[in-house]
């Protein structure tokens, strides 16, 4: 990602990995993302760890976007008018 590293602010947050280990966060940054037709300002925690994905989105935005997630089909549907 082309992000100005000066936008990362310190954070005292720690996260727990899937294996139960605790990881310290390097900092956090607010970024605008588009999920379907909806733009969101999301606070991301920045970690320096090997992973199989670029980011994990929490769930609070799903309700505010009016999205309908399907774990069976691994998709998110948006109701558009």
Short mmCIF file of C-alpha atoms in Angstrom, two decimals:
data_model
loop_
_atom_site.label_atom_id
_atom_site.label_comp_id
_atom_site.label_asym_id
_atom_site.label_seq_id
_atom_site.Cartn_x
_atom_site.Cartn_y
_atom_site.Cartn_z
CA UNK A 1 0.00 0.00 0.00
CA UNK A 2 1.12 3.50 -0.71
CA UNK A 3 0.53 5.03 2.73
CA UNK A 4 2.45 7.85 4.42
CA UNK A 5 4.04 6.16 7.45
CA UNK A 6 3.85 9.47 9.36
CA UNK A 7 0.08 8.87 9.62
CA UNK A 8 0.67 5.85 11.89
CA UNK A 9 0.18 6.91 15.50
CA UNK A 10 1.40 5.07 18.61
CA UNK A 11 -0.90 2.54 20.23
CA UNK A 12 -0.74 0.51 23.42
CA UNK A 13 -3.14 -2.07 22.04
CA UNK A 14 -2.24 -5.74 22.09
CA UNK A 15 -3.98 -8.36 19.98
CA UNK A 16 -4.36 -12.08 20.53
CA UNK A 17 -3.49 -14.30 17.58
CA UNK A 18 -5.45 -17.38 16.53
CA UNK A 19 -2.87 -19.56 18.29
CA UNK A 20 -3.53 -17.71 21.57
CA UNK A 21 -0.25 -15.76 21.60
CA UNK A 22 -0.34 -12.04 22.35
CA UNK A 23 1.19 -9.59 19.85
CA UNK A 24 2.08 -5.95 20.41
CA UNK A 25 0.74 -3.44 17.90
CA UNK A 26 3.27 -1.16 16.15
CA UNK A 27 0.68 1.60 15.84
CA UNK A 28 -2.68 2.41 14.31
CA UNK A 29 -3.89 4.34 11.30
CA UNK A 30 -7.27 5.57 10.03
CA UNK A 31 -7.91 4.74 6.36
CA UNK A 32 -10.91 5.11 4.06
CA UNK A 33 -11.94 1.88 2.37
CA UNK A 34 -14.77 1.02 0.01
CA UNK A 35 -16.74 -2.11 0.81
CA UNK A 36 -19.23 -2.66 -1.96
CA UNK A 37 -20.99 0.65 -2.54
CA UNK A 38 -20.17 2.01 0.94
CA UNK A 39 -17.12 4.06 1.99
CA UNK A 40 -15.94 3.60 5.60
CA UNK A 41 -13.28 5.23 7.76
CA UNK A 42 -11.67 2.30 9.58
CA UNK A 43 -9.00 2.32 12.28
CA UNK A 44 -6.42 -0.37 11.50
CA UNK A 45 -3.87 -1.80 13.93
CA UNK A 46 -0.45 -2.17 12.28
CA UNK A 47 1.50 -5.33 13.11
CA UNK A 48 4.79 -6.71 11.81
CA UNK A 49 3.91 -10.40 11.51
CA UNK A 50 3.84 -12.97 8.72
CA UNK A 51 0.28 -13.62 7.58
CA UNK A 52 -1.78 -15.04 4.77
CA UNK A 53 -3.98 -11.95 4.38
CA UNK A 54 -3.60 -8.17 4.07
CA UNK A 55 -6.23 -7.17 6.60
CA UNK A 56 -9.03 -8.40 8.82
CA UNK A 57 -12.22 -6.38 9.02
CA UNK A 58 -14.22 -6.43 12.22
CA UNK A 59 -17.99 -6.70 12.16
CA UNK A 60 -19.41 -3.30 13.28
CA UNK A 61 -19.58 -1.95 9.71
CA UNK A 62 -21.77 -4.82 8.46
CA UNK A 63 -24.92 -3.50 10.16
CA UNK A 64 -24.29 0.15 9.28
CA UNK A 65 -23.75 -0.80 5.61
CA UNK A 66 -26.95 -2.85 5.48
CA UNK A 67 -24.85 -5.78 4.28
CA UNK A 68 -25.94 -9.42 4.39
CA UNK A 69 -22.96 -11.76 4.90
CA UNK A 70 -23.05 -15.38 3.79
CA UNK A 71 -20.44 -17.62 5.38
CA UNK A 72 -21.65 -20.52 3.22
CA UNK A 73 -20.89 -18.70 -0.04
CA UNK A 74 -18.14 -16.46 1.43
CA UNK A 75 -19.71 -13.30 0.00
CA UNK A 76 -21.36 -10.13 1.26
CA UNK A 77 -24.53 -8.89 -0.43
CA UNK A 78 -25.53 -5.23 -0.41
CA UNK A 79 -29.10 -4.07 -0.84
CA UNK A 80 -29.04 -1.32 -3.48
CA UNK A 81 -31.97 0.85 -4.40
#
